[in-house]
Coordinates of C-alpha atoms and ligand atoms in Angstrom, one line a residue:
M123 CA 41.8 -15.1 -9.7
K124 CA 43.8 -17.3 -12.4
K125 CA 44.5 -15.2 -15.4
Q126 CA 43.3 -16.3 -18.8
T127 CA 46.0 -17.7 -21.0
G128 CA 44.2 -18.3 -24.1
K129 CA 46.3 -21.7 -24.3
K130 CA 45.2 -25.1 -23.5
G131 CA 46.3 -24.9 -19.7
H132 CA 48.9 -23.8 -17.4
I133 CA 51.8 -26.2 -16.3
L134 CA 54.5 -25.4 -13.4
V135 CA 57.4 -27.4 -13.7
I136 CA 59.3 -27.6 -10.5
E137 CA 62.7 -28.9 -10.9
D138 CA 66.5 -28.1 -9.8
D139 CA 68.3 -29.6 -12.6
P140 CA 68.3 -27.2 -15.6
I141 CA 68.4 -29.6 -18.2
S142 CA 65.5 -31.9 -17.1
R143 CA 63.7 -28.5 -16.3
N144 CA 64.1 -27.3 -19.9
I145 CA 63.2 -30.5 -21.5
L146 CA 60.0 -30.7 -19.5
A147 CA 59.1 -27.2 -20.4
N148 CA 59.7 -27.6 -24.1
I149 CA 57.6 -30.7 -24.1
F150 CA 54.6 -28.8 -22.7
D151 CA 55.4 -25.7 -24.5
N152 CA 55.3 -27.6 -28.2
E153 CA 51.9 -28.9 -27.1
G154 CA 50.6 -25.5 -26.6
Y155 CA 50.5 -25.2 -22.8
T156 CA 51.6 -22.2 -21.0
V157 CA 54.6 -23.1 -18.8
S158 CA 56.2 -21.6 -15.7
E159 CA 59.2 -22.8 -13.9
A160 CA 60.7 -22.9 -10.3
D161 CA 64.2 -24.3 -9.3
D162 CA 63.7 -25.1 -5.4
G163 CA 60.7 -26.2 -3.4
V164 CA 60.0 -22.9 -1.7
K165 CA 59.7 -21.2 -4.9
G166 CA 57.6 -23.8 -6.4
L167 CA 55.1 -23.6 -3.4
E168 CA 55.0 -19.7 -3.8
K169 CA 54.6 -20.0 -7.6
M170 CA 51.8 -22.5 -7.1
R171 CA 50.0 -20.3 -4.8
A172 CA 50.3 -17.2 -7.1
E173 CA 49.5 -18.9 -10.4
L174 CA 47.1 -21.8 -9.4
P175 CA 48.5 -23.8 -12.6
D176 CA 46.4 -26.7 -14.0
L177 CA 49.2 -29.0 -13.3
V178 CA 52.4 -29.3 -11.6
C179 CA 55.6 -31.5 -12.5
L180 CA 57.4 -32.0 -9.2
D181 CA 60.9 -33.3 -8.7
V182 CA 61.5 -35.3 -5.9
V183 CA 65.0 -33.9 -4.8
L184 CA 64.8 -30.2 -4.5
P185 CA 67.0 -27.6 -2.4
R186 CA 65.4 -26.1 0.6
L187 CA 62.0 -27.9 0.5
S188 CA 61.9 -31.5 -1.0
G189 CA 59.2 -32.6 -3.5
F190 CA 57.5 -34.7 -1.0
E191 CA 57.2 -31.8 1.3
V192 CA 55.8 -29.6 -1.4
C193 CA 53.5 -32.3 -2.2
R194 CA 52.2 -32.8 1.5
M195 CA 51.5 -28.7 2.1
A196 CA 49.8 -28.3 -1.2
R197 CA 47.4 -31.1 -0.2
K198 CA 46.7 -29.3 3.1
D199 CA 46.0 -25.9 1.3
M200 CA 42.0 -25.7 0.1
Q201 CA 43.3 -23.8 -2.8
L202 CA 46.3 -25.9 -4.2
A203 CA 44.4 -29.2 -3.1
P204 CA 42.6 -29.8 -6.4
I205 CA 45.9 -29.1 -8.6
P206 CA 47.0 -32.3 -10.0
I207 CA 51.0 -33.2 -9.1
L208 CA 53.0 -35.5 -11.2
M209 CA 56.1 -36.8 -9.2
V210 CA 59.4 -36.8 -11.2
T211 CA 61.2 -39.6 -9.8
S212 CA 64.2 -41.9 -11.1
L213 CA 63.4 -45.2 -12.4
D214 CA 65.7 -47.0 -10.1
K215 CA 63.9 -45.5 -7.0
K216 CA 60.6 -47.4 -6.5
E217 CA 60.3 -46.3 -3.0
D218 CA 60.0 -42.7 -4.0
I219 CA 57.2 -43.5 -6.3
I220 CA 55.3 -45.0 -3.4
K221 CA 56.4 -42.2 -1.0
G222 CA 55.2 -39.6 -3.5
L223 CA 51.8 -41.1 -4.0
K224 CA 51.5 -41.3 -0.2
S225 CA 52.2 -37.4 0.1
G226 CA 49.3 -36.7 -2.3
A227 CA 50.9 -36.8 -5.7
N228 CA 48.4 -38.1 -8.6
D229 CA 50.8 -39.5 -10.9
Y230 CA 54.5 -40.1 -11.7
I231 CA 57.0 -39.9 -14.3
S232 CA 60.3 -41.8 -14.3
K233 CA 63.7 -40.3 -15.6
P234 CA 64.6 -41.0 -18.2
F235 CA 61.3 -40.0 -19.9
T236 CA 60.1 -39.8 -23.3
P237 CA 58.0 -36.7 -24.4
A238 CA 55.1 -39.1 -25.6
E239 CA 55.1 -40.7 -22.1
V240 CA 55.1 -37.2 -20.2
M241 CA 52.3 -35.8 -22.5
A242 CA 50.3 -39.2 -22.0
R243 CA 50.4 -38.7 -18.2
A244 CA 50.0 -35.1 -18.2
R245 CA 47.0 -35.1 -20.6
V246 CA 45.1 -37.7 -18.4
N247 CA 45.7 -35.5 -15.3
L248 CA 45.0 -32.4 -16.9
E249 CA 41.7 -33.7 -18.3
Q250 CA 40.6 -34.8 -15.1
K251 CA 41.2 -31.5 -13.7
F252 CA 39.2 -29.6 -16.2
F253 CA 36.4 -31.9 -15.7
L254 CA 36.4 -31.5 -12.1
D255 CA 36.6 -27.5 -12.5
K256 CA 33.6 -27.8 -15.0
L257 CA 31.8 -29.8 -12.5
K258 CA 32.5 -27.3 -9.7
D259 CA 31.4 -24.3 -11.8
R260 CA 28.5 -26.0 -12.7
T261 CA 27.8 -26.9 -9.2
K262 CA 28.2 -23.1 -8.3
K263 CA 25.7 -22.2 -11.0
F264 CA 23.2 -24.4 -9.8
R265 CA 23.9 -23.4 -6.0
M266 CA 23.2 -19.9 -7.5
A267 CA 20.1 -20.8 -9.2
Y268 CA 18.7 -22.5 -6.0
E269 CA 19.7 -19.6 -4.0
V270 CA 17.7 -17.3 -6.3
M271 CA 14.6 -19.7 -6.1
E272 CA 14.8 -19.6 -2.3
T273 CA 15.0 -15.9 -2.1
T274 CA 12.2 -15.5 -4.4
T275 CA 9.9 -18.0 -2.5
S276 CA 11.0 -16.6 1.0
S277 CA 10.9 -12.9 0.1
L278 CA 8.0 -10.8 -0.9
D279 CA 10.0 -7.6 -1.5
L280 CA 9.6 -7.2 -5.1
K281 CA 12.7 -4.9 -5.5
R282 CA 14.9 -7.2 -3.3
I283 CA 13.8 -10.4 -5.2
L284 CA 14.8 -8.6 -8.6
F285 CA 18.0 -7.3 -7.5
I286 CA 19.1 -10.4 -6.1
L287 CA 18.2 -12.1 -9.0
V288 CA 19.9 -10.0 -11.4
E289 CA 23.0 -9.8 -9.3
K290 CA 23.4 -13.4 -9.1
I291 CA 22.6 -14.1 -12.6
A292 CA 25.3 -11.4 -13.6
E293 CA 27.9 -13.2 -11.6
A294 CA 27.1 -16.6 -12.6
L295 CA 26.8 -16.2 -16.2
A296 CA 29.6 -13.3 -16.2
A297 CA 27.2 -11.1 -18.0
E298 CA 28.1 -7.2 -18.4
R299 CA 24.6 -6.4 -17.9
C300 CA 21.8 -8.3 -16.5
S301 CA 18.3 -6.6 -16.4
I302 CA 14.7 -7.3 -15.8
V303 CA 12.1 -5.7 -18.2
V304 CA 8.5 -6.0 -17.7
V305 CA 5.8 -5.2 -20.6
E306 CA 3.2 -2.8 -19.7
G307 CA -0.3 -4.1 -19.8
N308 CA -0.8 -7.4 -22.0
W309 CA 1.8 -8.3 -24.6
R310 CA 0.4 -7.9 -28.2
E311 CA 1.3 -9.3 -31.2
D312 CA 0.8 -5.8 -33.1
N313 CA 3.5 -4.2 -30.5
N314 CA 3.6 -0.8 -32.2
G315 CA 4.7 1.8 -30.0
M316 CA 4.6 -0.7 -26.9
K317 CA 6.6 0.3 -24.0
G318 CA 8.6 -1.6 -21.4
T319 CA 9.7 -1.1 -18.0
V320 CA 13.4 -2.1 -16.7
L321 CA 12.5 -2.7 -13.3
V322 CA 16.2 -3.6 -12.1
S323 CA 19.6 -3.6 -13.6
H324 CA 22.2 -5.3 -11.7
E325 CA 24.7 -2.8 -12.4
D326 CA 22.5 0.1 -11.1
P327 CA 21.1 -0.6 -7.7
G328 CA 19.4 2.7 -7.5
L329 CA 17.5 2.4 -11.1
N330 CA 14.0 3.4 -10.7
E331 CA 11.6 2.0 -13.4
L332 CA 13.0 3.2 -16.7
T333 CA 10.7 3.1 -19.5
I334 CA 12.0 1.8 -22.7
D335 CA 10.7 1.7 -26.3
L336 CA 10.4 -2.1 -27.2
S337 CA 10.9 -1.4 -30.9
K338 CA 14.6 -0.7 -30.1
Y339 CA 14.9 -4.3 -28.6
P340 CA 14.1 -6.9 -31.4
E341 CA 15.7 -9.6 -29.1
L342 CA 12.9 -8.8 -26.4
L343 CA 10.1 -8.6 -29.0
E344 CA 11.2 -12.0 -30.3
A345 CA 11.3 -13.5 -26.8
F346 CA 7.8 -12.4 -26.2
R347 CA 6.5 -13.5 -29.6
T348 CA 8.0 -16.9 -29.4
G349 CA 7.6 -17.8 -25.4
S350 CA 11.2 -19.1 -25.7
V351 CA 14.9 -17.9 -24.9
V352 CA 16.3 -15.8 -27.7
L353 CA 20.2 -16.0 -28.2
V354 CA 22.0 -13.4 -30.3
E355 CA 25.3 -14.8 -30.6
D356 CA 27.0 -11.9 -32.4
V357 CA 25.3 -8.4 -32.7
N358 CA 27.5 -7.8 -35.6
T359 CA 26.2 -10.5 -37.8
D360 CA 22.7 -11.7 -36.5
P361 CA 20.0 -10.6 -38.8
L362 CA 17.6 -10.1 -35.8
M363 CA 19.8 -7.1 -34.9
K364 CA 19.9 -5.2 -38.5
D365 CA 18.2 -2.2 -37.5
V366 CA 19.6 -1.7 -34.0
R367 CA 23.2 -2.9 -34.9
D368 CA 24.7 0.8 -35.1
K369 CA 23.5 1.6 -31.7
I370 CA 24.6 -1.6 -29.8
I371 CA 27.9 -2.2 -31.3
P372 CA 29.4 1.1 -29.9
L373 CA 28.3 -0.3 -26.4
G374 CA 30.5 -3.1 -26.8
Y375 CA 28.2 -5.9 -26.5
Q376 CA 28.9 -9.0 -28.4
S377 CA 26.1 -11.3 -27.4
I378 CA 22.6 -10.9 -26.1
L379 CA 20.4 -13.5 -24.3
A380 CA 16.6 -12.7 -23.7
A381 CA 14.6 -15.1 -21.5
P382 CA 10.8 -14.4 -21.2
L383 CA 9.1 -14.2 -17.9
A384 CA 5.6 -15.8 -18.5
Y385 CA 2.8 -16.5 -15.8
R386 CA 0.3 -19.0 -16.8
G387 CA 1.1 -18.5 -20.3
E388 CA 0.9 -14.8 -20.3
I389 CA 4.2 -12.9 -21.0
M390 CA 4.9 -10.5 -18.0
G391 CA 8.6 -9.6 -19.1
A392 CA 11.8 -10.8 -19.7
L393 CA 15.3 -11.5 -18.3
L394 CA 17.9 -9.8 -20.4
L395 CA 21.6 -10.5 -20.4
R396 CA 24.3 -8.9 -22.6
S397 CA 27.8 -9.9 -22.8
A398 CA 30.9 -8.4 -24.1
R399 CA 32.9 -11.4 -24.2
S400 CA 34.5 -11.3 -27.5
G401 CA 34.3 -14.5 -29.7
K402 CA 32.4 -16.4 -27.1
S403 CA 28.7 -16.4 -26.7
F404 CA 26.6 -17.8 -24.1
T405 CA 26.9 -21.6 -23.5
E406 CA 24.1 -24.1 -23.7
E407 CA 24.5 -24.5 -20.1
E408 CA 24.2 -21.0 -19.4
I409 CA 21.1 -20.8 -21.4
A410 CA 19.5 -23.7 -19.5
I411 CA 20.3 -21.8 -16.3
A412 CA 18.8 -18.4 -17.6
R413 CA 15.6 -20.5 -18.5
L414 CA 15.6 -22.4 -15.4
I415 CA 15.9 -19.0 -13.2
A416 CA 13.3 -17.1 -15.4
G417 CA 10.9 -20.0 -15.0
A418 CA 11.4 -20.1 -11.2
S419 CA 11.2 -16.5 -10.5
T420 CA 8.0 -15.8 -12.5
N421 CA 5.5 -17.1 -9.8
A422 CA 7.2 -15.5 -6.9
L423 CA 7.5 -12.2 -9.0
K424 CA 3.7 -12.4 -9.8
N425 CA 2.8 -13.3 -6.0
A426 CA 5.1 -10.3 -4.8
S427 CA 3.8 -7.9 -7.3
L428 CA 0.3 -8.7 -6.3
Y429 CA 1.4 -8.6 -2.8
Q430 CA 2.9 -5.2 -3.4
A431 CA 0.1 -3.7 -5.0
L432 CA -2.2 -4.8 -2.2
E433 CA 0.1 -3.6 0.1
S434 CA 0.3 -0.2 -1.3
R435 CA -3.4 0.0 -1.6
T436 CA -4.0 -0.8 2.1
L437 CA -1.3 1.6 2.7
R438 CA -3.1 4.4 1.0
V439 CA -6.2 3.5 2.7
E440 CA -4.3 3.6 5.8
K441 CA -3.0 6.9 5.4
L442 CA -6.1 8.1 4.3
N443 CA -7.9 6.9 7.3
E444 CA -5.1 8.5 9.6
A445 CA -5.8 11.9 7.8
L446 CA -9.3 11.6 8.0
I447 CA -9.1 10.6 11.9
K448 CA -6.8 13.8 12.3
V449 CA -9.2 16.0 10.6
N450 CA -12.0 14.5 12.4
Q451 CA -10.2 15.3 15.8
E452 CA -9.6 18.8 14.8
L453 CA -13.2 19.4 13.8
E454 CA -14.2 17.8 16.9
E455 CA -12.0 20.1 18.7
L456 CA -13.1 23.0 16.8
N457 CA -16.8 22.0 17.4
N458 CA -16.3 21.8 21.2
I459 CA -14.5 25.2 21.1
K460 CA -17.6 26.5 19.2
S461 CA -20.2 25.0 21.4
E462 CA -18.6 26.3 24.5
F463 CA -18.4 29.6 23.0
V464 CA -21.8 29.7 21.7
S465 CA -23.0 28.5 25.3
T466 CA -21.0 31.0 27.1
V467 CA -22.2 33.7 24.9
S468 CA -25.9 32.6 25.2
H469 CA -25.7 32.3 29.0
E470 CA -24.3 35.7 29.0
L471 CA -27.1 37.0 26.8
R472 CA -29.8 35.5 28.7
T473 CA -29.2 37.4 32.0
P474 CA -29.5 41.0 30.9
L475 CA -32.3 39.5 28.6
T476 CA -34.4 38.4 31.4
S477 CA -34.1 41.9 33.0
I478 CA -35.3 43.3 29.6
I479 CA -38.3 41.1 29.5
G480 CA -39.2 41.4 33.2
F481 CA -39.1 45.3 33.3
S482 CA -40.8 45.5 29.9
E483 CA -43.6 43.5 31.3
L484 CA -43.9 45.4 34.4
M485 CA -44.1 48.6 32.3
A486 CA -46.6 47.0 29.7
E487 CA -48.9 46.2 32.4
E488 CA -48.5 49.7 33.7
Q489 CA -47.3 48.4 37.2
V490 CA -44.7 51.2 37.4
G491 CA -47.0 54.0 36.2
P492 CA -49.5 54.9 33.4
L493 CA -48.0 54.8 29.7
T494 CA -49.1 56.7 26.7
K495 CA -50.7 54.7 23.9
D496 CA -47.4 54.8 22.0
Q497 CA -45.2 53.8 24.9
K498 CA -47.5 51.0 25.5
E499 CA -47.1 49.7 22.2
Y500 CA -43.3 50.1 22.0
T501 CA -43.0 48.4 25.2
R502 CA -44.8 45.5 24.0
Q503 CA -42.8 45.4 20.9
I504 CA -39.9 45.2 23.4
L505 CA -41.4 42.5 25.4
R506 CA -42.4 40.4 22.0
K507 CA -38.9 40.7 20.6
G508 CA -37.3 40.1 23.7
K509 CA -39.2 36.9 24.1
D510 CA -38.3 35.8 20.4
L511 CA -34.5 36.4 21.4
L512 CA -34.9 34.4 24.4
A513 CA -36.5 31.8 22.4
L514 CA -33.8 31.8 20.1
I515 CA -31.0 31.9 22.8
N516 CA -33.1 28.8 24.5
D517 CA -32.9 26.7 21.1
I518 CA -29.1 27.5 20.6
L519 CA -28.6 26.4 24.1
D520 CA -30.7 23.2 23.7
T521 CA -28.9 22.3 20.6
G522 CA -25.6 22.5 22.2
R523 CA -26.8 20.1 24.9
I524 CA -28.4 17.9 22.6
E525 CA -25.0 17.8 20.5
A526 CA -23.2 16.9 23.7
G527 CA -25.5 14.4 24.9
K528 CA -26.2 16.5 27.9
I529 CA -30.0 16.5 27.8
A530 CA -32.2 14.1 29.7
C531 CA -36.0 13.2 30.2
R532 CA -37.5 13.5 33.5
F533 CA -40.6 11.2 32.7
R534 CA -43.6 11.7 34.9
A535 CA -47.4 11.1 34.5
T536 CA -48.5 13.7 31.9
N537 CA -51.8 14.8 30.6
L538 CA -51.9 15.6 27.0
T539 CA -54.9 18.1 27.7
D540 CA -52.5 20.0 30.1
V541 CA -49.7 20.2 27.5
V542 CA -52.2 21.5 24.8
N543 CA -53.3 24.1 27.1
A544 CA -49.9 25.2 28.2
V545 CA -49.0 25.5 24.3
L546 CA -51.9 27.7 23.6
S547 CA -51.6 30.1 26.3
S548 CA -47.7 30.6 25.4
T549 CA -48.7 30.8 21.8
R550 CA -51.1 33.6 22.4
H551 CA -48.1 35.5 24.0
V552 CA -46.1 34.9 21.0
T553 CA -48.5 35.9 18.4
G554 CA -50.1 38.8 20.2
S555 CA -53.5 37.9 18.2
E556 CA -55.8 35.3 18.9
P557 CA -54.8 32.2 16.6
V558 CA -57.3 30.1 15.2
I559 CA -56.5 27.0 16.7
Q560 CA -58.9 23.9 16.7
L561 CA -58.5 20.6 18.8
D562 CA -59.3 17.2 18.0
L563 CA -58.2 15.3 21.0
S564 CA -59.8 11.7 21.3
D565 CA -61.7 11.1 24.4
D566 CA -59.9 8.2 25.6
L567 CA -56.5 9.8 25.6
P568 CA -54.5 8.1 28.4
E569 CA -52.0 9.8 30.6
I570 CA -48.5 9.3 29.1
E571 CA -45.2 8.8 30.8
A572 CA -43.2 11.6 29.6
D573 CA -41.3 14.8 30.4
S574 CA -44.0 17.3 29.9
D575 CA -41.8 20.4 29.6
K576 CA -40.1 18.6 26.7
V577 CA -43.5 18.0 25.3
I578 CA -44.7 21.2 25.4
Q579 CA -41.6 22.6 24.0
I580 CA -42.1 20.0 20.8
L581 CA -45.7 20.7 20.6
S582 CA -45.3 24.5 20.7
N583 CA -42.3 24.5 18.1
L584 CA -44.9 22.8 15.5
V585 CA -47.6 25.1 16.5
T586 CA -45.7 28.2 16.2
N587 CA -44.4 26.8 13.1
A588 CA -47.9 26.4 11.8
L589 CA -48.7 29.9 12.5
K590 CA -45.6 31.2 11.1
F591 CA -46.1 29.6 7.7
S592 CA -49.7 29.9 7.2
P593 CA -51.7 33.1 6.3
E594 CA -53.3 34.8 9.3
G595 CA -56.7 33.7 10.1
T596 CA -56.3 30.0 8.3
P597 CA -57.0 27.4 11.0
I598 CA -54.6 25.2 12.7
I599 CA -55.7 21.8 13.9
I600 CA -54.0 20.1 16.8
S601 CA -55.3 16.4 17.2
A602 CA -54.1 13.7 19.4
K603 CA -55.2 9.7 19.5
P604 CA -53.9 6.5 21.0
I605 CA -52.5 4.3 18.3
E606 CA -51.0 0.6 18.1
G607 CA -47.3 0.8 18.2
R608 CA -45.1 -1.2 15.6
R609 CA -43.9 -4.7 16.8
E610 CA -40.3 -4.1 16.7
T611 CA -40.4 -1.1 19.2
D612 CA -40.3 -1.7 22.7
H613 CA -43.6 0.2 23.2
S614 CA -46.7 -1.2 21.8
N615 CA -48.9 1.5 22.8
L616 CA -48.5 5.0 21.4
L617 CA -50.1 8.3 21.4
Q618 CA -49.9 10.1 17.9
I619 CA -50.2 13.9 18.1
S620 CA -50.5 15.9 14.9
V621 CA -50.6 19.7 14.1
A622 CA -51.9 20.5 10.7
D623 CA -51.9 23.9 8.8
Q624 CA -53.1 25.4 5.5
G625 CA -49.9 27.0 4.8
I626 CA -47.2 27.3 2.2
G627 CA -46.4 23.7 2.6
I628 CA -42.7 22.3 2.1
P629 CA -41.7 20.8 -1.3
A630 CA -41.5 17.0 -1.4
N631 CA -37.7 16.8 -1.9
L632 CA -36.8 19.0 1.4
L633 CA -39.3 17.1 3.7
Q634 CA -36.5 15.1 5.4
K635 CA -34.2 18.2 5.5
V636 CA -36.4 20.4 7.7
F637 CA -35.3 18.3 10.7
E638 CA -31.5 19.2 10.1
Q639 CA -29.9 21.7 12.1
F640 CA -30.4 25.2 10.7
F641 CA -32.0 24.2 7.6
Q642 CA -34.8 26.6 6.4
V643 CA -36.7 26.1 3.1
D644 CA -36.5 29.9 2.5
Q645 CA -32.8 30.7 3.3
G646 CA -32.6 33.9 1.1
A647 CA -31.8 37.2 2.8
S648 CA -35.5 38.3 2.1
R649 CA -36.7 35.6 4.5
T650 CA -39.8 36.9 6.0
H651 CA -40.0 34.4 8.8
P652 CA -38.1 34.9 11.9
G653 CA -36.1 31.9 13.3
A654 CA -32.8 30.0 13.1
G655 CA -33.7 26.6 11.8
L656 CA -33.4 25.0 15.1
G657 CA -36.9 24.2 16.2
L658 CA -37.6 21.0 14.3
F659 CA -34.2 19.6 14.9
I660 CA -34.6 20.3 18.6
S661 CA -38.2 18.6 18.4
K662 CA -36.9 15.4 16.6
S663 CA -34.3 15.2 19.2
M664 CA -36.7 15.4 22.2
V665 CA -39.2 13.0 20.5
E666 CA -36.5 10.5 20.0
L667 CA -35.5 10.7 23.5
H668 CA -38.9 9.6 24.6
G669 CA -38.7 6.7 22.1
G670 CA -40.9 8.1 19.6
K671 CA -41.0 9.4 16.0
I672 CA -41.6 12.6 13.9
W673 CA -42.5 13.1 10.2
V674 CA -44.4 15.6 8.1
N675 CA -46.7 15.2 5.3
S676 CA -46.9 18.3 3.1
I677 CA -48.4 19.3 -0.3
H678 CA -46.2 22.2 -1.4
G679 CA -48.4 25.4 -1.6
R680 CA -51.5 23.8 0.3
G681 CA -50.1 23.1 4.0
S682 CA -48.4 20.6 6.0
T683 CA -49.3 18.2 8.9
F684 CA -46.3 17.4 11.4
H685 CA -47.0 14.1 13.2
F686 CA -45.2 12.8 16.3
T687 CA -45.5 9.7 18.3
L688 CA -44.8 9.2 22.0
P689 CA -44.8 5.7 23.9
I690 CA -47.6 6.0 26.4
S691 CA -45.5 3.9 29.0
Q692 CA -41.5 4.1 29.1
G693 CA -41.3 0.6 30.5
Ligands
ADP41 P1 -37.4 27.9 11.8 O1 -38.8 27.7 12.0 O2 -36.7 28.6 12.9 O3 -37.0 28.3 10.6 P2 -37.6 25.0 12.3 O4 -36.4 24.0 12.6 O5 -38.6 25.0 13.2 O6 -36.8 26.3 12.0 O7 -38.0 24.9 10.9 C1 -37.3 24.3 9.7 C2 -37.8 25.0 8.3 O8 -38.8 24.1 8.0 C3 -38.5 26.4 8.4 O9 -37.7 27.3 8.2 C4 -39.5 26.1 7.1 O10 -39.0 26.4 5.9 C5 -39.9 24.8 7.2 N1 -41.3 24.5 8.1 C6 -41.1 24.0 9.3 N2 -42.6 24.2 9.5 C7 -43.4 24.5 8.4 C8 -44.7 24.6 8.2 N3 -45.7 24.3 9.1 N4 -45.0 25.1 7.0 C9 -44.0 25.0 6.0 N5 -42.8 25.1 6.3 C10 -42.3 24.9 7.7

């Protein structure tokens, strides 16, 4: 990189004759240029490479490497090619001038020369060189702006866009610090206590959303308020900075540029540039570039931030979903283990229980010898409790099978009167005493296509409940009638069976819950009725296996009526 001289430009004089070299050097020096010298072609070329001067004055006749050679070699070198070369020739050697121009020299001066002539030639060539430099610099900056725009439109990674943006801007505009600050929420005129977030800063790639108090950044507030670029040329003198000067001056910044980022007229934040260039602020051109980049990036920024918000929300939902699936799998596994355990234990219990029931039945019927009155009563108790326990175990096993989807129906022509009779005889067993059961079976009851064992189980559950939850002696009514099914079901003809009691009833808000597993209206420890809350769940599942429905009407304290339907045919 060329060193900054602070002078008008840098001229290299390559001349072996010390007198001519001195004269030329003096002419340039008097005009305020920085001058360096070389006395042969090789050294001259070396100095050109090392110093990258703005102009070279090159003698034709030189030791080691002629002026023409130096010229030719410089033109082939990418870095040296743009440096203008003035050939120094003798007036009487016209062919040297032509040869020099052919080797790539830009102009010539003929010996003997006057200072005015030398300066006139030098100035023209220097101006051209400076103009070209400026053009190149501008092209570089606009190329950078184009690259930034391209990045911002092709990438949706917010942090990446922002970092490339600030990096390029800082490089192009030679800023010590380039950051992007966004305002939290909507920008308001009454900006009291408003906070901003520095999203990225080019000198700190690891910066993670630094919160700042906007009242300490008057240039940002001004840019937000006016919606236009704010330039603080000199923090030492600009009145805008009066309250914060003491804090900023020690940081070494000379000028500040804040370009607002606005999306559809709404301020989102600003591009903040700080420079330490002493005595030199941001140029018009640099301000234009900053404005251009800020404008071009805002759309992309908005898109990227929207996209990122969406992406992180989707990601959160996905993660949550994954966690739920995992928990679900674990629960399913646990459930399977539980079901297996319950099923195994139940089977193990059922075998000895069958013996208990069988033997106590034999004893109660005095088939193995006469019993005393008390012995008979106790044996009956054993038998009854044994049967209760067996029913409970059977319910648990059925529930397990229903959950595993392992229960199937064997449909056969079924006579409902037979079903009712079977239920009545088993109910007598359960209660021990004669229950008051009334029948209201319609005369035209058709045979139905059903799994009779399951229908017996359903009806038996309902009748047992009706007896369990009614005062002793109050009547239970079993009724059945054919009804027209609803159109949307496949089965247009149904049989509706109902069990009505005048018992304790069910509170209105729990009418649906009674069909859930393990649900009991009275769940307290002082519960007076035996059971595990599985009967209605099993009944509902079995009704549904037939393609029917089950529901309950009840008045709390007055009694309940459970209804269920069964399709007459399973076709
Ligand atoms: P269980 O009878 O073994 O508790 P069920 O599933 O058969 O289980 O019944 C669930 C609950 O519904 C019962 O505990 C009871 O609270 C309520 N219930 C069922 N039938 C009746 C009824 N006829 N009258 C009042 N409550 C009932």
